[in-house]
Short mmCIF file of C-alpha atoms in Angstrom, two decimals:
data_model
loop_
_atom_site.label_atom_id
_atom_site.label_comp_id
_atom_site.label_asym_id
_atom_site.label_seq_id
_atom_site.Cartn_x
_atom_site.Cartn_y
_atom_site.Cartn_z
CA MET B 897 -1.68 22.30 -3.13
CA ILE B 898 -2.96 25.57 -1.73
CA ARG B 899 -3.96 27.85 -4.58
CA THR B 900 -5.44 30.66 -2.53
CA ARG B 901 -6.16 31.41 1.10
CA VAL B 902 -9.79 30.56 1.84
CA ALA B 903 -11.44 32.20 4.82
CA VAL B 904 -13.85 29.32 5.30
CA PHE B 905 -13.88 27.25 8.46
CA VAL B 906 -12.83 23.66 7.72
CA ALA B 907 -12.44 24.37 4.01
CA ALA B 908 -9.26 26.34 4.58
CA LEU B 909 -7.86 23.42 6.51
CA LEU B 910 -7.47 21.47 3.30
CA THR B 911 -6.54 22.28 -0.28
CA LEU B 912 -9.12 24.54 -1.84
CA SER B 913 -9.71 26.58 -4.95
CA VAL B 914 -12.18 29.33 -4.03
CA THR B 915 -11.78 32.73 -2.44
CA ALA B 916 -13.25 33.98 0.80
CA THR B 917 -16.92 34.85 0.74
CA ALA B 918 -17.53 35.26 4.46
CA GLY B 919 -16.07 38.56 5.45
CA ALA B 920 -18.58 39.68 8.05
CA SER B 921 -18.51 38.28 11.55
CA VAL B 922 -21.37 35.96 12.41
CA ALA B 923 -23.14 37.16 15.52
CA ALA B 924 -22.75 35.13 18.67
CA ASP B 925 -26.54 34.83 19.09
CA THR B 926 -27.03 33.28 15.62
CA GLU B 927 -28.35 29.72 15.82
CA PRO B 928 -25.19 27.57 15.67
CA VAL B 929 -24.52 25.04 12.95
CA ARG B 930 -24.26 21.65 14.64
CA PHE B 931 -22.22 18.72 13.35
CA THR B 932 -22.15 15.21 14.77
CA LEU B 933 -20.16 12.38 13.25
CA PRO B 934 -22.05 9.22 12.26
CA LYS B 935 -21.37 6.27 14.51
CA PRO B 936 -18.50 3.97 13.44
CA SER B 937 -19.47 0.78 11.61
CA GLY B 938 -17.27 -1.69 13.49
CA PRO B 939 -18.13 -4.01 16.39
CA TYR B 940 -15.76 -2.51 18.97
CA LYS B 941 -16.14 0.44 21.32
CA ILE B 942 -13.42 3.05 20.94
CA GLY B 943 -10.98 4.58 23.37
CA THR B 944 -8.78 7.57 22.73
CA VAL B 945 -5.96 9.45 24.42
CA SER B 946 -4.05 12.56 23.36
CA LEU B 947 -0.29 12.76 23.81
CA HIS B 948 1.99 15.78 24.01
CA LEU B 949 5.29 14.72 22.43
CA VAL B 950 8.58 16.64 22.44
CA ASP B 951 11.40 15.65 20.09
CA GLU B 952 14.60 16.50 21.94
CA SER B 953 16.68 15.69 18.85
CA ARG B 954 15.15 18.43 16.65
CA THR B 955 14.73 22.17 16.88
CA GLU B 956 11.50 23.69 15.61
CA PRO B 957 11.81 23.93 11.78
CA TRP B 958 9.10 26.53 11.05
CA VAL B 959 9.40 29.53 13.37
CA GLY B 960 13.16 29.88 13.76
CA ALA B 961 12.98 29.61 17.52
CA LEU B 962 15.53 27.68 19.54
CA GLN B 963 12.88 25.36 20.90
CA LYS B 964 12.41 21.64 20.51
CA ARG B 965 9.92 20.25 18.02
CA GLU B 966 6.66 19.40 19.81
CA LEU B 967 3.54 17.69 18.53
CA MET B 968 0.07 16.76 19.63
CA VAL B 969 -1.19 13.36 18.56
CA SER B 970 -4.26 11.29 19.37
CA LEU B 971 -4.31 7.51 19.69
CA TRP B 972 -7.58 5.72 18.84
CA TYR B 973 -8.05 2.04 19.68
CA PRO B 974 -10.65 -0.65 20.45
CA ALA B 975 -11.66 -0.36 24.10
CA ARG B 976 -13.50 -2.24 26.82
CA ASP B 977 -15.43 -1.00 29.87
CA VAL B 978 -16.14 2.47 28.53
CA ARG B 979 -18.61 3.24 31.31
CA LYS B 980 -17.98 6.56 33.06
CA ARG B 981 -15.42 7.48 30.40
CA PRO B 982 -16.36 10.81 28.76
CA LEU B 983 -16.51 11.12 24.99
CA ALA B 984 -13.67 13.17 23.53
CA PRO B 985 -14.53 16.43 21.72
CA TRP B 986 -14.12 16.54 17.97
CA MET B 987 -11.66 19.42 18.43
CA PRO B 988 -10.53 20.99 21.73
CA ARG B 989 -12.49 24.09 22.70
CA ALA B 990 -9.67 26.65 22.69
CA ALA B 991 -8.48 25.49 19.26
CA THR B 992 -12.01 25.66 17.86
CA ASP B 993 -12.62 29.18 19.19
CA ARG B 994 -9.25 30.42 17.96
CA TYR B 995 -9.84 29.21 14.45
CA LEU B 996 -13.41 30.45 14.28
CA GLY B 997 -12.22 33.87 15.43
CA SER B 998 -9.50 34.00 12.79
CA LEU B 999 -12.18 33.59 10.13
CA GLY B 1000 -14.54 36.21 11.48
CA LEU B 1001 -16.90 33.68 13.04
CA ALA B 1002 -18.08 34.06 16.62
CA PRO B 1003 -17.19 31.36 19.17
CA GLY B 1004 -19.97 28.80 19.22
CA SER B 1005 -21.28 29.64 15.74
CA VAL B 1006 -20.21 26.14 14.66
CA THR B 1007 -20.39 23.30 17.17
CA PHE B 1008 -19.02 19.84 16.56
CA GLY B 1009 -20.25 17.80 19.47
CA ARG B 1010 -18.46 14.69 20.65
CA THR B 1011 -16.68 11.83 18.95
CA SER B 1012 -17.27 8.13 19.64
CA GLY B 1013 -13.92 7.88 21.43
CA HIS B 1014 -14.03 7.41 25.20
CA GLU B 1015 -11.18 9.32 26.84
CA GLY B 1016 -8.69 7.06 28.59
CA ALA B 1017 -10.78 3.89 28.33
CA PRO B 1018 -8.88 0.60 28.87
CA VAL B 1019 -7.55 -1.12 25.75
CA ASP B 1020 -9.41 -4.27 24.70
CA ARG B 1021 -6.59 -6.79 25.02
CA ARG B 1022 -8.81 -9.68 23.91
CA LEU B 1023 -7.95 -8.75 20.31
CA GLY B 1024 -4.22 -9.42 20.71
CA ARG B 1025 -1.66 -6.97 19.41
CA LEU B 1026 -3.21 -4.31 17.21
CA PRO B 1027 -1.98 -3.27 13.76
CA VAL B 1028 -0.99 0.40 13.78
CA VAL B 1029 -1.91 3.11 11.27
CA LEU B 1030 -0.64 6.72 11.22
CA TYR B 1031 -2.79 9.54 9.79
CA SER B 1032 -1.45 12.85 8.43
CA PRO B 1033 -4.01 15.55 7.48
CA GLY B 1034 -3.99 17.99 4.58
CA ALA B 1035 -1.96 21.17 4.33
CA ASN B 1036 -2.91 23.76 6.95
CA ALA B 1037 -5.28 21.19 8.43
CA SER B 1038 -5.94 19.59 11.80
CA ARG B 1039 -5.85 15.98 12.88
CA SER B 1040 -9.51 16.40 13.83
CA PHE B 1041 -10.59 16.39 10.19
CA GLY B 1042 -9.79 12.71 9.78
CA THR B 1043 -11.77 11.65 12.84
CA GLY B 1044 -14.55 9.84 10.97
CA VAL B 1045 -12.35 7.45 9.00
CA VAL B 1046 -9.96 7.03 11.93
CA GLU B 1047 -12.75 6.11 14.36
CA ASP B 1048 -14.07 3.59 11.89
CA LEU B 1049 -10.68 1.90 11.59
CA ALA B 1050 -10.39 1.74 15.38
CA SER B 1051 -13.87 0.20 15.63
CA HIS B 1052 -12.59 -2.62 13.41
CA GLY B 1053 -9.57 -3.40 15.55
CA TYR B 1054 -6.84 -0.94 14.53
CA ALA B 1055 -4.76 1.39 16.66
CA VAL B 1056 -4.67 4.69 14.77
CA VAL B 1057 -2.47 7.70 15.54
CA THR B 1058 -3.51 11.10 14.18
CA ILE B 1059 -0.80 13.77 14.01
CA ASP B 1060 -1.04 17.56 14.26
CA HIS B 1061 2.01 18.97 12.49
CA THR B 1062 2.74 22.08 14.57
CA TYR B 1063 2.96 25.42 12.70
CA ASP B 1064 1.82 23.57 9.58
CA ALA B 1065 -1.60 22.89 11.10
CA ALA B 1066 -3.99 25.83 11.27
CA VAL B 1067 -4.38 25.40 15.04
CA VAL B 1068 -2.89 23.04 17.62
CA GLU B 1069 -4.01 23.04 21.23
CA PHE B 1070 -1.53 21.85 23.84
CA PRO B 1071 -2.27 20.91 27.47
CA GLY B 1072 -3.38 23.90 29.53
CA GLY B 1073 -5.13 25.55 26.60
CA ARG B 1074 -2.02 26.89 24.84
CA VAL B 1075 -2.78 27.23 21.11
CA THR B 1076 -0.24 27.58 18.31
CA VAL B 1077 -1.07 28.75 14.79
CA ASN B 1078 0.78 29.04 11.53
CA PRO B 1079 2.59 32.41 11.79
CA ASP B 1080 2.29 33.00 8.03
CA GLY B 1081 -1.33 31.93 7.79
CA GLU B 1082 -0.63 28.90 5.60
CA ILE B 1083 2.08 26.54 4.40
CA THR B 1084 3.51 27.34 0.97
CA ASP B 1085 6.81 25.39 0.97
CA PHE B 1086 5.38 21.94 0.38
CA ASP B 1087 8.68 20.17 -0.24
CA LYS B 1088 9.89 21.30 3.18
CA ALA B 1089 6.55 20.43 4.74
CA ALA B 1090 6.65 16.88 3.36
CA LYS B 1091 10.16 16.42 4.80
CA VAL B 1092 9.18 17.85 8.21
CA ARG B 1093 6.07 15.68 8.31
CA ALA B 1094 8.09 12.57 7.42
CA ASP B 1095 10.45 13.39 10.31
CA ASP B 1096 7.40 13.87 12.55
CA ALA B 1097 6.07 10.44 11.56
CA ARG B 1098 9.41 8.74 12.30
CA PHE B 1099 9.54 10.45 15.69
CA VAL B 1100 6.01 9.32 16.48
CA LEU B 1101 6.94 5.74 15.62
CA ASN B 1102 9.88 5.97 18.03
CA GLN B 1103 7.52 7.16 20.75
CA LEU B 1104 5.16 4.29 20.05
CA ALA B 1105 8.08 1.90 20.51
CA ALA B 1106 8.80 3.50 23.89
CA LEU B 1107 5.13 3.25 24.82
CA GLN B 1108 5.01 -0.38 23.72
CA ALA B 1109 7.93 -1.12 26.05
CA GLY B 1110 6.09 0.38 29.02
CA GLY B 1111 7.33 3.97 28.91
CA ASN B 1112 5.21 7.09 29.00
CA PRO B 1113 6.29 9.43 26.16
CA ASP B 1114 3.80 12.15 27.11
CA ALA B 1115 5.80 15.26 27.96
CA ASP B 1116 3.46 16.06 30.85
CA ARG B 1117 3.43 12.47 32.13
CA ARG B 1118 -0.34 12.28 32.03
CA LYS B 1119 -1.84 8.92 32.87
CA LEU B 1120 -2.05 6.42 29.99
CA PRO B 1121 -4.95 4.01 29.38
CA THR B 1122 -4.80 0.65 31.13
CA GLY B 1123 -3.57 -2.11 28.85
CA LEU B 1124 -1.73 0.13 26.40
CA ARG B 1125 1.67 -1.37 27.18
CA GLY B 1126 2.29 -4.27 24.82
CA ALA B 1127 -0.95 -3.67 22.88
CA LEU B 1128 0.61 -2.50 19.60
CA ASP B 1129 2.02 -4.65 16.83
CA LEU B 1130 4.87 -2.55 15.51
CA ARG B 1131 5.65 -5.15 12.85
CA ARG B 1132 2.38 -4.17 11.14
CA ILE B 1133 2.44 -0.41 10.54
CA GLY B 1134 0.61 1.49 7.81
CA MET B 1135 0.14 5.18 7.07
CA PHE B 1136 -2.28 7.32 5.08
CA GLY B 1137 -3.13 10.96 4.61
CA HIS B 1138 -5.12 13.49 2.66
CA SER B 1139 -3.56 15.96 0.20
CA LEU B 1140 -0.19 16.99 1.68
CA GLY B 1141 -0.74 14.14 4.13
CA GLY B 1142 -0.51 11.77 1.17
CA ALA B 1143 2.84 13.29 0.17
CA ALA B 1144 3.95 12.97 3.79
CA THR B 1145 2.96 9.30 3.72
CA SER B 1146 5.10 8.40 0.71
CA SER B 1147 8.00 10.51 2.04
CA ALA B 1148 7.82 8.82 5.44
CA MET B 1149 7.75 5.38 3.80
CA TYR B 1150 10.83 6.28 1.77
CA ALA B 1151 12.65 7.34 4.94
CA ASP B 1152 11.47 4.55 7.24
CA GLN B 1153 11.12 0.87 6.39
CA ARG B 1154 8.93 0.31 9.44
CA ILE B 1155 5.94 1.61 7.48
CA LYS B 1156 4.78 -1.41 5.49
CA ALA B 1157 1.94 0.10 3.42
CA GLY B 1158 0.78 3.60 2.46
CA MET B 1159 -2.24 5.33 1.00
CA GLY B 1160 -2.67 8.87 -0.34
CA LEU B 1161 -6.14 10.44 -0.55
CA ASP B 1162 -6.00 12.94 -3.43
CA GLY B 1163 -2.41 13.68 -2.53
CA ALA B 1164 0.85 14.18 -4.37
CA ALA B 1165 4.42 12.94 -4.17
CA LEU B 1166 7.32 15.25 -3.26
CA GLY B 1167 11.03 14.98 -2.67
CA PRO B 1168 13.37 12.02 -3.22
CA VAL B 1169 10.58 9.41 -3.18
CA VAL B 1170 9.45 10.64 -6.61
CA ASP B 1171 12.60 9.28 -8.26
CA GLY B 1172 13.42 6.64 -5.67
CA GLY B 1173 10.00 5.01 -5.58
CA LEU B 1174 8.90 2.43 -3.03
CA ASN B 1175 9.15 -1.34 -2.77
CA ARG B 1176 6.07 -1.69 -0.53
CA PRO B 1177 2.33 -1.47 -1.23
CA TYR B 1178 0.96 1.95 -2.10
CA LEU B 1179 -2.57 3.05 -3.01
CA VAL B 1180 -3.13 6.31 -4.92
CA VAL B 1181 -6.65 7.74 -4.65
CA ASP B 1182 -7.48 10.72 -6.84
CA THR B 1183 -10.46 12.69 -8.16
CA PRO B 1184 -11.47 13.85 -11.64
CA GLY B 1185 -11.57 17.50 -10.52
CA LYS B 1186 -8.08 17.78 -9.11
CA GLY B 1187 -6.78 15.54 -11.84
CA GLY B 1188 -4.41 13.27 -9.95
CA MET B 1189 -2.06 11.47 -12.29
CA ALA B 1190 -3.90 12.89 -15.29
CA THR B 1191 -2.39 16.33 -14.68
CA ASN B 1192 0.40 15.80 -12.12
CA PRO B 1193 3.74 14.75 -13.71
CA GLN B 1194 5.37 14.29 -10.31
CA LEU B 1195 2.68 11.83 -9.26
CA ARG B 1196 2.94 9.94 -12.56
CA LYS B 1197 6.70 9.64 -12.12
CA PHE B 1198 6.24 8.41 -8.53
CA TRP B 1199 3.71 5.87 -9.80
CA SER B 1200 6.12 4.60 -12.46
CA ASN B 1201 8.79 4.04 -9.78
CA LEU B 1202 6.59 1.97 -7.47
CA ARG B 1203 8.07 -1.52 -7.39
CA GLY B 1204 5.65 -3.20 -5.00
CA TRP B 1205 1.89 -3.75 -5.04
CA ARG B 1206 0.20 -0.64 -6.44
CA LEU B 1207 -3.29 0.53 -7.31
CA ASN B 1208 -4.82 3.81 -8.48
CA LEU B 1209 -8.46 4.46 -7.58
CA THR B 1210 -10.40 7.43 -8.98
CA LEU B 1211 -13.55 8.43 -7.10
CA ASN B 1212 -15.88 9.75 -9.79
CA GLY B 1213 -18.04 12.71 -8.80
CA ALA B 1214 -15.70 13.60 -5.95
CA ALA B 1215 -13.64 16.75 -5.46
CA HIS B 1216 -10.62 17.42 -3.31
CA ASN B 1217 -12.60 17.89 -0.11
CA SER B 1218 -14.72 14.78 -0.53
CA PHE B 1219 -12.33 13.10 1.92
CA GLY B 1220 -12.18 13.41 5.68
CA ASP B 1221 -14.98 14.98 7.71
CA ASP B 1222 -15.19 17.91 5.28
CA ALA B 1223 -17.44 15.83 3.02
CA LEU B 1224 -20.12 16.05 5.72
CA ILE B 1225 -19.27 19.40 7.34
CA LEU B 1226 -19.01 21.66 4.30
CA PRO B 1227 -22.62 21.22 3.13
CA LEU B 1228 -23.75 22.14 6.65
CA VAL B 1229 -21.73 25.34 6.92
CA ALA B 1230 -22.16 26.49 3.32
CA PRO B 1231 -25.23 28.68 4.12
CA LEU B 1232 -23.49 30.25 7.11
CA LEU B 1233 -20.56 31.18 4.89
CA LYS B 1234 -22.73 32.22 1.95
CA LEU B 1235 -21.14 29.72 -0.39
CA SER B 1236 -22.92 29.38 -3.71
CA ASN B 1237 -23.93 25.96 -4.99
CA GLN B 1238 -21.13 26.15 -7.55
CA GLU B 1239 -18.52 26.95 -4.89
CA LEU B 1240 -19.75 24.05 -2.78
CA ARG B 1241 -19.53 21.69 -5.77
CA GLU B 1242 -15.95 22.83 -6.35
CA LEU B 1243 -15.16 21.77 -2.79
CA VAL B 1244 -17.00 18.47 -2.39
CA GLY B 1245 -18.03 17.55 -5.93
CA THR B 1246 -21.34 16.07 -6.95
CA ILE B 1247 -20.93 12.74 -5.16
CA PRO B 1248 -23.58 12.37 -2.43
CA ALA B 1249 -22.10 12.76 1.05
CA ALA B 1250 -23.36 9.29 1.97
CA ARG B 1251 -21.36 7.76 -0.90
CA ALA B 1252 -18.23 9.71 0.02
CA LEU B 1253 -18.63 8.39 3.56
CA ALA B 1254 -19.17 4.84 2.28
CA PHE B 1255 -15.92 5.04 0.29
CA GLN B 1256 -13.97 6.27 3.31
CA ARG B 1257 -15.31 3.48 5.48
CA ALA B 1258 -14.66 0.72 2.96
CA TYR B 1259 -11.46 1.40 1.04
CA PRO B 1260 -8.89 2.49 3.65
CA ARG B 1261 -9.89 -0.48 5.80
CA ALA B 1262 -9.78 -2.82 2.80
CA PHE B 1263 -6.26 -1.59 1.98
CA PHE B 1264 -4.90 -2.04 5.48
CA ASP B 1265 -6.76 -5.32 5.93
CA LEU B 1266 -5.09 -6.63 2.78
CA HIS B 1267 -1.55 -5.55 3.59
CA LEU B 1268 -1.44 -5.67 7.39
CA ARG B 1269 -3.88 -8.54 8.01
CA HIS B 1270 -3.67 -10.40 4.66
CA ARG B 1271 -7.39 -10.70 4.12
CA GLY B 1272 -10.19 -9.23 1.99
CA HIS B 1273 -10.99 -8.91 -1.73
CA LEU B 1274 -12.49 -5.43 -2.28
CA LEU B 1275 -9.31 -4.25 -4.01
CA ASP B 1276 -9.17 -7.19 -6.42
CA GLY B 1277 -11.16 -5.24 -9.01
CA PRO B 1278 -14.26 -3.09 -9.59
CA SER B 1279 -17.12 -3.66 -7.17
CA ARG B 1280 -20.84 -3.48 -7.87
CA ARG B 1281 -21.23 -1.88 -4.45
CA PHE B 1282 -19.02 1.05 -5.55
CA PRO B 1283 -19.82 1.89 -9.18
CA GLU B 1284 -18.24 5.36 -8.72
CA VAL B 1285 -14.77 3.87 -8.12
CA ARG B 1286 -12.50 3.38 -11.15
CA HIS B 1287 -9.51 1.00 -10.87
CA THR B 1288 -6.14 1.40 -12.63
CA ARG B 1289 -3.25 -1.00 -12.14
#
C-alpha cells in the first residue's frame, strides 16, 4: 500500500507512488495555500465532538511501551441550535504544525480553515435514533482527511465516527496539545495494522454502547453534547475506509457482527477475512490506476468469498488519492511542492475534482441508505448522472 515515503503534505498521508520533490523549507512569510471544504449537501446542521478514548484491556501494539492503547476519535451528527457554537478546525493546530514541520514546510504555509461542524452543539433528537457509520483513513493518514464525505453523511442524518489509529496515523493530537507520530515514519506491516485497526473499531463500538447508555467514555471526562445519550441506533452500524481503511473495514466486519455493512474506497483485503469472506453487504470501490481486483489476487479472493450483497464500482479517470479531501487539496498544494502535472495526475488522476467530490457525496450515502435505511436506487445499476462509474456484480 505504501510504495515509497513521500514528503508531500497530505499526499504522504495516503498511499502514493511518487518520491519527494519538496526538499527545501517553505519560508514562513510565503503566501499560505488556503483550503476550505465545500459546504455539505444535506438539510441538517452538523455538530461534532472529539473524544479521547483509552482501552484498558490492551497495551499499545506499536511502540513496545507498557501503556494502554489510546485513540482520538471525532463524532459528527445532525445538530440543532448551533448558535454560539464555534466551528471545529479541519485539523488541530499542533498536529498541523508538527506535520508541516516534518515535511520541511513552515507552520502556516498551508491553512485549512474550519469545518462545518459546530463543536459541542446539541444533537437534533427530532430525527429519532441515528444510524452509525465508522470511518478509518488510509495508511499513515489522519481522520481529518475524510472530513468532507463524513460531514456530508452527517448532514443527511447519520452519526459518523472518524478514528485516528495512534502510531499508525502520521500525527495525532491529544487534549493539552500532546502530539504523537509514527516512530518509524510510516506503517509497513499492513497485516498487523489491519488487525490493530479492527481491534480499534471494536473498542470504539464498545465505547459508543457506553455512551448510548448515558456514560461518558472520554478519558478526560470532558462535557458531552446535550442529547447524545440515547441518540444512536446501534442496531444499524456501517463502516467504510480508504486504502488501508478499507482493509480495516472488512477485517472489523469479520471480527464483529455488529457492523452490518462495509465499503472500501480503493482498499484491499488482509488477514483471515480473505479466506473467510463475509455474509453481509460489502461494496468494493477501485480505480483503473491502482488496479483493484484487476491486479490484486487477495482482493479477488476476498470478493469470491463474499456471500452477501456485493458490488464492485470502478471510478474511471480516478487515481488512488481521488478519495477523501485529497482530491481537492492536492491540486492546491501542487505548486507549493513543485509537483509536475504528471506527478499530480498519478495522485488524483484525470477525473475533475468536482466529479470526484460528486462521487463521494452520492455513493457512500447511497450504500448506507440502502443497507441501513432500506431505501434508494442509485446502486441498482449504471446511472446517467455518473457515466464515469462502472458496475460489476
